[in-house]
XYZ file of C-alpha atoms in Angstrom:
610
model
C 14.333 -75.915 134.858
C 12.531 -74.708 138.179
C 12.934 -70.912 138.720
C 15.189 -69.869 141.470
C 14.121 -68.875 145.047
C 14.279 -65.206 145.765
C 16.016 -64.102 149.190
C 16.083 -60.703 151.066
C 14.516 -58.025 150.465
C 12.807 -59.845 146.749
C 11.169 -62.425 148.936
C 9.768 -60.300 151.656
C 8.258 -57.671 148.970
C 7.185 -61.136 146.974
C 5.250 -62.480 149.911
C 3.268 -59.376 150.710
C 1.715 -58.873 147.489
C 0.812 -62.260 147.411
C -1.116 -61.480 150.653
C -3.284 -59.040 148.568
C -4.541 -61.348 145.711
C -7.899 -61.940 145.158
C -7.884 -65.077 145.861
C -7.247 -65.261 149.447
C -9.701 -61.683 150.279
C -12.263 -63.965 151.874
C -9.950 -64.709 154.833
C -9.343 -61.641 157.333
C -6.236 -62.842 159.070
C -2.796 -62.732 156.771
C -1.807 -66.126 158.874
C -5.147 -68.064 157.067
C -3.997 -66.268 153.561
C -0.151 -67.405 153.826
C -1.842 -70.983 154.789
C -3.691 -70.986 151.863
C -1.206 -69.825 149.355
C 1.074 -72.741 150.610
C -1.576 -75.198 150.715
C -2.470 -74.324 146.823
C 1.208 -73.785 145.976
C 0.592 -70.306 144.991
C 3.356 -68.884 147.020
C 6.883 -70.587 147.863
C 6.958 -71.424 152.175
C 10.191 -69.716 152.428
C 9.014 -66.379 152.006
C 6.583 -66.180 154.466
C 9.079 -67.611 156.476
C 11.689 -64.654 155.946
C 8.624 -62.479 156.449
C 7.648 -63.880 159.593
C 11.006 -65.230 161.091
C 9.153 -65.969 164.391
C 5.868 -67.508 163.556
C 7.191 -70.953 161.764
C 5.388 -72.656 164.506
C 2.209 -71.187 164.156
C 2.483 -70.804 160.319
C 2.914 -74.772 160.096
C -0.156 -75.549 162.510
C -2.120 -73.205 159.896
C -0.965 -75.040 156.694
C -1.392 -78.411 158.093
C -5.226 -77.036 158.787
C -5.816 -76.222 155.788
C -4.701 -79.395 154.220
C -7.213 -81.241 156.023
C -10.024 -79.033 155.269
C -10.317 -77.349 159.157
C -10.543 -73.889 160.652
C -7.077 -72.094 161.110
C -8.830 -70.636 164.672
C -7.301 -68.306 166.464
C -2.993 -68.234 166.653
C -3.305 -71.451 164.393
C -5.065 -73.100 166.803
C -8.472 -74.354 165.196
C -11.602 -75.375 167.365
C -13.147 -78.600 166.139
C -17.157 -79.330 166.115
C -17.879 -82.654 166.790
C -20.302 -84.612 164.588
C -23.837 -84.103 166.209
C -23.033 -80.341 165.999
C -22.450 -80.428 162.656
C -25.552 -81.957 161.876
C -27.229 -79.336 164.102
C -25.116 -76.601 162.344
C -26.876 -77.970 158.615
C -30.362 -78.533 160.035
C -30.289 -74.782 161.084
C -28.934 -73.654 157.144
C -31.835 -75.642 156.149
C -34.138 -73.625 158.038
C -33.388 -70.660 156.606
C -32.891 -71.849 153.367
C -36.897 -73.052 153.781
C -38.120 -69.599 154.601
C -36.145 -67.745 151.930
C -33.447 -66.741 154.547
C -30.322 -65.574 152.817
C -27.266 -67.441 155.121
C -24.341 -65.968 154.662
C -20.680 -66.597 156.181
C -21.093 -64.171 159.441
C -24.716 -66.530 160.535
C -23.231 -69.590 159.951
C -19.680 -68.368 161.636
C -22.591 -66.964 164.625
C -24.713 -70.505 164.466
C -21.182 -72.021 164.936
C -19.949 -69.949 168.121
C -23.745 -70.451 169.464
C -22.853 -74.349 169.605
C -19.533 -73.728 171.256
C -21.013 -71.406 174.002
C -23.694 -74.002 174.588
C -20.719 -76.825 175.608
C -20.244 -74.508 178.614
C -16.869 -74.360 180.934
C -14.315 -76.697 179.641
C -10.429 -77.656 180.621
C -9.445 -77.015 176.905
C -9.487 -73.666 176.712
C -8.534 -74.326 172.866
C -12.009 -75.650 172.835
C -13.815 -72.381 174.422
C -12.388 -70.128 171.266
C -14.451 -69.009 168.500
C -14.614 -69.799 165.234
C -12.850 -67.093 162.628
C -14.229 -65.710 159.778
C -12.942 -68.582 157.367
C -14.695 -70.771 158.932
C -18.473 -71.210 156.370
C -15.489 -71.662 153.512
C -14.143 -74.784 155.215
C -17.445 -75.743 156.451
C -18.396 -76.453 152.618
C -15.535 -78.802 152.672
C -16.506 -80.579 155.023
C -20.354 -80.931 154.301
C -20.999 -82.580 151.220
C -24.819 -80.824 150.787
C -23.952 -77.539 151.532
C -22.783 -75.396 148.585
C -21.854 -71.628 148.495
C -22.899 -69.554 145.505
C -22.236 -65.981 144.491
C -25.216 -63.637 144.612
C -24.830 -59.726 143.251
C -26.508 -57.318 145.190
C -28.934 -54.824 143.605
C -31.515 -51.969 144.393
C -34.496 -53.092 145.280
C -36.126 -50.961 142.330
C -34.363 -52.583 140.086
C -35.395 -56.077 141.349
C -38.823 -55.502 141.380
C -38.850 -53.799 137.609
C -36.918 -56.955 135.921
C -40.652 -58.955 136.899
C -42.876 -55.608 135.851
C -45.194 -55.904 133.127
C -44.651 -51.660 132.859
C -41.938 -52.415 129.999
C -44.329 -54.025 127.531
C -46.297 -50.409 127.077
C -42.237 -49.212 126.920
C -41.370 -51.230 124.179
C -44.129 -50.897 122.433
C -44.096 -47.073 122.813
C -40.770 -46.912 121.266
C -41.853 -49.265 117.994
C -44.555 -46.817 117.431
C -41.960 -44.016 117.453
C -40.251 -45.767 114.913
C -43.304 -46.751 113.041
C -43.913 -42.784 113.279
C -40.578 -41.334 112.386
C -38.438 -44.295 110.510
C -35.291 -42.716 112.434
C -31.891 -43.386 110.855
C -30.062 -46.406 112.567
C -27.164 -43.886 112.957
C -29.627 -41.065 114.637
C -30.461 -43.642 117.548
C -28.595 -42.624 120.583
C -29.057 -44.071 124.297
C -27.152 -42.393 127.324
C -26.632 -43.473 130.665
C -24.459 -42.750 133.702
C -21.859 -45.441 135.263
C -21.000 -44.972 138.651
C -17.144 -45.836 139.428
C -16.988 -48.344 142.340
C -13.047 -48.592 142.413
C -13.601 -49.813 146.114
C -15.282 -53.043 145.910
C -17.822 -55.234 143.680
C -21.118 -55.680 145.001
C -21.529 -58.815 145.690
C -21.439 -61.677 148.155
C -21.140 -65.191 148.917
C -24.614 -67.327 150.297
C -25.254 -71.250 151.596
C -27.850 -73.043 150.866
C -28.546 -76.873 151.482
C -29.595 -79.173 149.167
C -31.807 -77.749 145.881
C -32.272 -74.574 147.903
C -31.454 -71.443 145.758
C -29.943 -68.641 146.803
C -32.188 -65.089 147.307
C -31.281 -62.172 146.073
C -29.715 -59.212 148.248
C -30.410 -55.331 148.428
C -27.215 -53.526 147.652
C -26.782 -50.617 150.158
C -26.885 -47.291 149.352
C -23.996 -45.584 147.204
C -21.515 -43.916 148.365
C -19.660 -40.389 146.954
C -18.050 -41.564 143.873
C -17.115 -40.675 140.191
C -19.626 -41.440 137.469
C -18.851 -42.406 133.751
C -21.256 -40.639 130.730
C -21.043 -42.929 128.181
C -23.740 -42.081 124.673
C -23.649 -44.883 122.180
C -25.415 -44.659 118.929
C -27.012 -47.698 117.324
C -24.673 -48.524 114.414
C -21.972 -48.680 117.385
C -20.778 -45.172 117.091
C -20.295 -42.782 120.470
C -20.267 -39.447 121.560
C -18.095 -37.599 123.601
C -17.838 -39.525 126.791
C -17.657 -37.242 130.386
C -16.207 -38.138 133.412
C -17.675 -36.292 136.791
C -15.177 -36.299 139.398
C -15.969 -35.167 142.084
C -12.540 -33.137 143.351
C -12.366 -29.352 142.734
C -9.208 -29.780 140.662
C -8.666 -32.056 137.546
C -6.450 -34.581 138.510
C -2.317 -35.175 137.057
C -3.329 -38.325 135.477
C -6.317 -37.284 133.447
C -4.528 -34.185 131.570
C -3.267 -36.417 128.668
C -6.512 -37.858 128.358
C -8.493 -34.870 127.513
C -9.924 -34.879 123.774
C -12.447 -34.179 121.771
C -14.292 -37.473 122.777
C -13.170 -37.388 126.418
C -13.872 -34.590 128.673
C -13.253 -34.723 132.907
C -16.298 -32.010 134.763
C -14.988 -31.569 137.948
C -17.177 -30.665 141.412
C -19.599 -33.168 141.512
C -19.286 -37.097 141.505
C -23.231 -37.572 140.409
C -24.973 -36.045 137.107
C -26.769 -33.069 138.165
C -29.329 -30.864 136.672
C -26.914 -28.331 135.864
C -24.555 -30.813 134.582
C -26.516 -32.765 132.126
C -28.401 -28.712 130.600
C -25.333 -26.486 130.654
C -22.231 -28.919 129.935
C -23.178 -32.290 128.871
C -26.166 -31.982 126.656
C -25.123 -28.737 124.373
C -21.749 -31.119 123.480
C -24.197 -33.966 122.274
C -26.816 -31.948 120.437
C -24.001 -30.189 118.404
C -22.140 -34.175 117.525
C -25.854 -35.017 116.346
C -26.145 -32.209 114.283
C -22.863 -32.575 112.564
C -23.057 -36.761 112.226
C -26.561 -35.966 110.714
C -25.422 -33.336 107.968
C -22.429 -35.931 107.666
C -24.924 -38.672 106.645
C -27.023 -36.184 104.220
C -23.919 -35.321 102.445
C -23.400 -39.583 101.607
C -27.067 -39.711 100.962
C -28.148 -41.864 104.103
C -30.903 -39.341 105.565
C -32.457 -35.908 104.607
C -32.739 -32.765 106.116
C -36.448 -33.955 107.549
C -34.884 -37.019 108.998
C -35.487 -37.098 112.944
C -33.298 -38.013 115.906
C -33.998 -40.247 119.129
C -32.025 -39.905 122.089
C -33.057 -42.656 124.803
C -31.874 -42.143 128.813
C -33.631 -43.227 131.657
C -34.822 -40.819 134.245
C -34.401 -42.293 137.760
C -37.043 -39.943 138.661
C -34.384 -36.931 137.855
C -35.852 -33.170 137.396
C -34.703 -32.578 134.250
C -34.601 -29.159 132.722
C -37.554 -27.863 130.360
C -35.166 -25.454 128.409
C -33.411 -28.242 127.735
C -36.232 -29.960 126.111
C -37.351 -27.141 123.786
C -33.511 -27.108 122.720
C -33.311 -30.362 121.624
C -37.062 -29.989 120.298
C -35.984 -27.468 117.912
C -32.803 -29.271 117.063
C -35.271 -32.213 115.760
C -33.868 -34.477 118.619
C -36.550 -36.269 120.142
C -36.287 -37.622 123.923
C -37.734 -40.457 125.206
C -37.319 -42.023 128.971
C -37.223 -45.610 130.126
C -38.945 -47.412 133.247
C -37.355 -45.825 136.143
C -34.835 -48.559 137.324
C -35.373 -50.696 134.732
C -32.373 -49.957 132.254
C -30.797 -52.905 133.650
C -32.516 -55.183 131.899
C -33.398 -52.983 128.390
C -31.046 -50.204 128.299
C -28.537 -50.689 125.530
C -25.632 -48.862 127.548
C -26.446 -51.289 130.633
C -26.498 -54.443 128.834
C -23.277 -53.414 126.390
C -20.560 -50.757 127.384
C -21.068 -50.351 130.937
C -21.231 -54.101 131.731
C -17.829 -54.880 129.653
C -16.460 -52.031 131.501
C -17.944 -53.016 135.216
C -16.086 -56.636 134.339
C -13.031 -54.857 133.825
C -13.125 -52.338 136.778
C -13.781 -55.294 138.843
C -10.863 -57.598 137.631
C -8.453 -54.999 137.786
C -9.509 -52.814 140.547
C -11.977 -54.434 142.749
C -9.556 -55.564 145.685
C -6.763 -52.947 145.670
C -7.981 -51.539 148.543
C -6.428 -53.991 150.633
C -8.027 -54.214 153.924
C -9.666 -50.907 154.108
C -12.312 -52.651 151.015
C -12.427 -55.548 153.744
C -13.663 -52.810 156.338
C -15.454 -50.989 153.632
C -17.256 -54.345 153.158
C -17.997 -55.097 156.484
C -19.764 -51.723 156.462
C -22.256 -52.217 153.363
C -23.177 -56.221 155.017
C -23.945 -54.336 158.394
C -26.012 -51.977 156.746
C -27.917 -54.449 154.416
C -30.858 -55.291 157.054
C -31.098 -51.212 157.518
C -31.910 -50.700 154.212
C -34.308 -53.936 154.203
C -35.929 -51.952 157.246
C -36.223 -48.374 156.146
C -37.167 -49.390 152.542
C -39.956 -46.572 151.736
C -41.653 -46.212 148.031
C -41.669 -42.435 147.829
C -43.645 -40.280 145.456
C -42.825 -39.050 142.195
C -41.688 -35.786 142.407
C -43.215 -33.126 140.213
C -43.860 -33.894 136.555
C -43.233 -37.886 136.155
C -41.032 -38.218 133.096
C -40.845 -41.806 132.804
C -42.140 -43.568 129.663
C -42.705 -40.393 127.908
C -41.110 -38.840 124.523
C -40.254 -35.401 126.562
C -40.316 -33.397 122.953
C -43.711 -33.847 122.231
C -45.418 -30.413 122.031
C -48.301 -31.805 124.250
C -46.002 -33.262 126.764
C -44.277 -29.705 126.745
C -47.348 -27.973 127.535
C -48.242 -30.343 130.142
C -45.111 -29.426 131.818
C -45.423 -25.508 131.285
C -48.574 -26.054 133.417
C -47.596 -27.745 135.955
C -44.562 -25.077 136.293
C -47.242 -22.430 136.235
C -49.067 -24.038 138.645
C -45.983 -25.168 141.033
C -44.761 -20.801 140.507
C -49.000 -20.147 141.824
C -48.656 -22.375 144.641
C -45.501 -20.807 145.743
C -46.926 -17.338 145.455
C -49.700 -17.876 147.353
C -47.217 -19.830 150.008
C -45.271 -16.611 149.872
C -48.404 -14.506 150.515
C -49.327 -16.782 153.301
C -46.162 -15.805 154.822
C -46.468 -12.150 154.206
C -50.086 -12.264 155.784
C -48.646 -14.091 159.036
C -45.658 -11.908 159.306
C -47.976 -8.950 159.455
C -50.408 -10.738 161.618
C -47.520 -11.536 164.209
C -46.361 -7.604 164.173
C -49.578 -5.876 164.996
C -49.948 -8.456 167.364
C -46.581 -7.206 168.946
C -47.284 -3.755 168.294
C -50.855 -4.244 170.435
C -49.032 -5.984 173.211
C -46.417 -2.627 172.965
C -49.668 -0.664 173.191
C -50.639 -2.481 176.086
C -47.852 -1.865 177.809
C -47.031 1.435 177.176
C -50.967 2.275 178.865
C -50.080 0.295 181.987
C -46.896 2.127 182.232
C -48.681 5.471 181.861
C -51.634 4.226 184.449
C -48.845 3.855 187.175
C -46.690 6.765 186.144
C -50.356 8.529 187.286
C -51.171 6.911 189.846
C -47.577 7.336 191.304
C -47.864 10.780 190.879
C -51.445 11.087 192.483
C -49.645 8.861 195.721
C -47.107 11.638 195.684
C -49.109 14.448 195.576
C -51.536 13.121 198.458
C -48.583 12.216 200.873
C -47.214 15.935 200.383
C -50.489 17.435 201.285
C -50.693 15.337 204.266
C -47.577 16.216 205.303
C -48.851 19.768 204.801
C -51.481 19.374 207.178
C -49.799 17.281 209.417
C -47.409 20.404 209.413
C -50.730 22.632 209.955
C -52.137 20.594 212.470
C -48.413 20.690 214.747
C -48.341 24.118 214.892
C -51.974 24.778 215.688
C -51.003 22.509 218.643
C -47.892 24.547 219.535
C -50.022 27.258 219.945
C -52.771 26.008 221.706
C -49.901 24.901 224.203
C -48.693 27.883 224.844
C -52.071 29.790 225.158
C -53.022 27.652 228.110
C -54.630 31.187 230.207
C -56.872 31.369 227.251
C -60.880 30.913 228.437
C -63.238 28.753 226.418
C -66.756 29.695 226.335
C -69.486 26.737 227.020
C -71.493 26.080 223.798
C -75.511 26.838 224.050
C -75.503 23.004 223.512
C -73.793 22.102 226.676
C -75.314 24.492 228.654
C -78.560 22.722 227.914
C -77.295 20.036 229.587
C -76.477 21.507 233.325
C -78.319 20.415 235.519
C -81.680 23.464 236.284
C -79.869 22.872 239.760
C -76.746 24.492 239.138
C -78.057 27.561 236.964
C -77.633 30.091 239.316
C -73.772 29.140 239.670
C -73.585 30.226 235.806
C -72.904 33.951 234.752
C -72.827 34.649 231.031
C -71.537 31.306 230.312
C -69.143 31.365 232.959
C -69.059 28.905 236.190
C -68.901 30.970 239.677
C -68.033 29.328 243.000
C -66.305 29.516 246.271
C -62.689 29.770 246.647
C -62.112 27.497 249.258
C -58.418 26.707 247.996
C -58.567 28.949 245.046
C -59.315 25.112 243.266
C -62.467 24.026 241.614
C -63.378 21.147 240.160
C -66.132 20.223 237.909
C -67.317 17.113 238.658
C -70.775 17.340 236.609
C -71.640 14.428 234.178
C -73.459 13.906 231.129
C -76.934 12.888 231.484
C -77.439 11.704 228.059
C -80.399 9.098 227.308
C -77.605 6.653 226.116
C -75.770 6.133 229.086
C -72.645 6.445 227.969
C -69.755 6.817 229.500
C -68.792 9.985 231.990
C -66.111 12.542 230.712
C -64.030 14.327 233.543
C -63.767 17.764 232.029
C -60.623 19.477 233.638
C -61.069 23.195 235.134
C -58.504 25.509 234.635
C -58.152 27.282 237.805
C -57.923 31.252 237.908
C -55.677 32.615 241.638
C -57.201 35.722 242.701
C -55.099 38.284 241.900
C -54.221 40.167 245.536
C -54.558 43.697 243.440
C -58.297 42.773 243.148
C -60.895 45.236 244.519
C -62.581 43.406 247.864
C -66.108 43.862 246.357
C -64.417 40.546 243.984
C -62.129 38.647 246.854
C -64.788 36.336 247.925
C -65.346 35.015 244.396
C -63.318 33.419 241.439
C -64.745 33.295 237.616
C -63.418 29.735 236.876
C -63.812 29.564 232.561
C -65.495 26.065 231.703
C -63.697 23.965 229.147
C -66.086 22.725 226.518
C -67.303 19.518 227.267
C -65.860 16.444 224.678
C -68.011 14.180 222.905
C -67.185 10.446 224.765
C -66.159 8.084 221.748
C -68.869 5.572 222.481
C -71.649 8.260 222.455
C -75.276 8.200 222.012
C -77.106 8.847 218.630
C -79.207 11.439 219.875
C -76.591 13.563 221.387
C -74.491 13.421 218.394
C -77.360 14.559 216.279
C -77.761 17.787 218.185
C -74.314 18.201 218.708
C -72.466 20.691 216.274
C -68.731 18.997 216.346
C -68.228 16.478 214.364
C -68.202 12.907 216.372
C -66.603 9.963 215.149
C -68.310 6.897 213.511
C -69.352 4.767 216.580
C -67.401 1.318 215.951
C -69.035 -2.039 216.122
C -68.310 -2.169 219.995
C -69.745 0.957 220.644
C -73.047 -0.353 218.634
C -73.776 -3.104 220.383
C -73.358 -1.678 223.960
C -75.915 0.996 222.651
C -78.081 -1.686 221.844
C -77.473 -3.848 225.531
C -78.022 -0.680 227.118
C -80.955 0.043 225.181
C -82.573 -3.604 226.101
C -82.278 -3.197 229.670
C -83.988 0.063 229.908
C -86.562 -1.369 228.169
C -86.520 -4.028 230.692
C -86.797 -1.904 233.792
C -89.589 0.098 232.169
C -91.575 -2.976 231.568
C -91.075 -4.161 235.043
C -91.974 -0.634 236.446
């Protein structure tokens, strides 16, 4: 009997989880997913229908695309390529496909809209559109050599140490540890770390033509998640198992979980340092230590009998405390390859790939369309990585390939700790030394400074103190001119200097230095000039006049004693005369030097005509 059709509410809720079924992820638009339910008979018409009450137009135009093997397009409306672009569309795949090109769905959707741009303006607009996503799927329907296969991304470490010969001297290291110690098949232990990708599965869908195969991707980078501990022993035993999660509080639905052989560390979604010395690794060795006295009591080992504990290092800094712990607790370490557990690690090949199937069937598309984004994101950022792809150096002691518990191993590393605490001292030092260097440096400058400032401060002060004594004499020299004003009666007696120059004429007009002649108008002038040899210019001298007084005796009425004012050096004058003279004369500019010298030349002249 056919089951009954649901209605209402039952039908609407029916139809939307179908929409998020693995099945149908590969197509973006929930149009091209209802299509393809109906088309497979996955999901009943009707309740789309009831989901979409006004779409039953477009919703038929899909399915009916779908059943013949074309591309929903845009509103149900699919652009066709005609023949000769198909075959152009599968002689470019081939291309790639020759040069070890991976193809995937967005280049051939990209090859596809190329084509369509190239048919230029059209009347069908219909014919303009672009292809959608979907459209590589229902390309493979239509083209009987092309063929889609699924490819799973990994690190590019990890690809290149599945082809290294490095793991023969691996192997073979670990045999003669055996060979060595004959360890118990119950005292074998190999841990790794699982990282939780709840989100998505990493991997991908490429075309190829023909025999071509399919290359293999990088996977991009990861992203904050939770990691899985997992410790297996070789007779299929485990130890306690941790899960890192990376909120600050422990989370409702792990609290029942919590045993003795499941424990949730919360703060950090990736093993740390920290992590794997202080909380992780004290749990194990104390399990080891009790399985091992558990085995001597039923007589399977002794007390001499040795453990191995197998991890791989991914170039992590692990802790040399931790070491001599599990040194002294007969454990002995040994690392793997760096990035090649995949392909010899017992926890890679066993527990964690059962339980990476399982995450990904029953977690790997619950995301809805934020894992479609979340896709989009790692395909964009695939060429980036294939770009920026950098083989760094080992950092500090390389711990790969090594038993870690070996007392030479251990002193290795103390030395190179030693030596990694001297170079830091002596980078400290540096510092110190350049610090210091920089402040007496500063304190100089400050030195500097402080001089200049103490240079001006003087010479400010010696300004200052010569502008006051100017204005001192200035001061001096106003006054002495105040009185000189108002002494004007005051006689001035001729210098024996300037009497030498009076002419032997006028001698007898002289009386003890003072000039005597008639008072005509009781006014006399003195009109005599300087008969330097320099020729320089005359000086009026001014007389200062003397009125006979009327209560004079008569012998004196005729005559007036007329005092002589001392005659004035003239700016521009001769050598000679300023020589002899006793006042002080000014320096002669350059003017005054060169009419000396004319007048000088044409004396000369007239003496050599003479």
């Amino acid at each position: 009997m056919p089951p009954k059709l649901l209605k209402g509410q039952r039908a609407i809720d029916s139809a939307k989880q179908s929409l998020n079924l693995q099945e149908v992820q590969q197509f973006e638009n929930e149009l091209e997913r209802a299509a393809y339910l109906i088309a497979n008979k996955i999901e009943h018409r009707d309740y789309f229908l009831q989901l979409w009450p006004n779409q039953k137009c477009k919703l038929d135009r899909a399915i009916r695309a779908v059943k013949q093997c074309r591309d929903v397009g845009i509103d149900g409306r699919p652009p066709k390529l005609n023949k000769s672009e198909l075959k152009t569309l599968e002689q470019t795949i081939e291309k790639d496909n020759i040069l070890d090109e991976p193809v995937s769905k967005t280049d051939i959707n990209d090859y596809a809209n190329n084509l369509i741009d190239a048919r230029g303006p059209l009347k069908d607009v219909n014919r303009m559109k672009h292809v959608v996503s979907s459209f590589a799927f229902d390309l493979e329907r239509r083209l009987e050599n092309l063929k889609k296969t699924k490819v799973s991304m990994k690190e590019l470490y990890r690809i290149l140490a599945e082809t290294q010969e490095a793991l023969r001297p691996m192997f073979d290291w670990i045999e003669i540890l055996f060979s060595l110690n004959d360890y118990n098949l119950g005292l074998v232990f190999n841990f790794d770390e699982k990282p939780l990708r709840l989100s998505l599965t990493l991997s991908t869908y490429l075309f190829t033509v023909g025999e071509h195969i399919a290359p293999s991707l990088v996977a991009p980078p990861r992203h904050k998640n939770a990691t899985l501990v997992l410790c297996i022993a070789s007779d299929g035993d485990h130890l306690c198992t941790f899960l890192l999660w990376p909120g600050a509080t422990l989370p409702i639905e792990f609290t029942n979980s919590i045993n003795s052989h499941f424990r949730v560390i919360c703060g950090s979604g990736w093993m740390t340092i920290e992590i794997l010395s202080k909380q992780v690794m004290p749990v194990w060795i104390k399990q080891i230590q009790e399985k091992k006295e558990l085995r001597m009591s039923l007589g399977l080992c002794t007390k001499k009998s040795r453990s191995l504990m197998i991890c791989d290092s991914h170039k992590s800094r692990a802790s040399l405390e931790m070491i001599k712990t599990m040194r002294d607790a007969d454990i002995d370490l040994s690392t793997i390859v760096p990035h090649s557990s995949g392909v010899c690690q017992p926890c890679d090949l066993g527990p964690n790939a059962l339980l990476q199937i399982y995450l990904d069937l029953i977690c790997g598309w619950s995301a809805g369309n934020s894992a479609s984004e979340y896709r989009m994101q790692l395909i964009a950022r695939i060429p980036e990585r294939l770009r920026n792809i950098e083989i760094k150096q080992e950092y500090g002691f390389p711990i790969g390939n090594k038993t870690l518990t070996d007392p030479a191993i251990i002193i290795e590393w103390e030395n190179l700790l030693i030596e990694k605490e001297k170079k830091k001292n002596e980078k400290n030092e540096l510092k110190i030394a350049k610090a210091n260097a920089r402040k007496e440096k500063k304190e100089k400058k400050e030195n500097i400074k402080k001089e200049k400032k103490e240079q001006r401060d003087a010479l400010k002060k010696d300004r200052q103190e010569t502008k006051q004594r100017k204005q001192e004499v200035g001061e001096i020299d106003s006054k002495m001119k105040q009185i000189v004003k108002k002494n004007k009666s005051k006689r001035v007696r001729i210098t024996e200097k300037e009497d030498e120059i009076l002419d032997e004429s006028e001698d007898d007009d002289y009386e003890d230095g003072y000039l005597i002649q008639e008072s005509d108008d009781n006014v006399f002038q003195d009109q005599s000039e300087s008969s330097s040899d320099s020729d320089s210019e005359s000086i009026d001298e001014e007389a200062f006049v003397m009125e006979n007084d009327e209560t004079s005796s008569e012998e004196e009425g005729d005559i007036t004693i007329i005092p002589q004012k001392r005659k004035r050096q003239s700016r521009h004058a001769d050598a000679a005369v300023a020589e002899n003279s006793t006042k002080r004369v000014r320096k002669p500019s350059k003017a005054a030097k060169l009419a000396s010298k004319t007048v000088k030349i044409w004396k000369n002249q007239d003496l050599n005509q003479q």
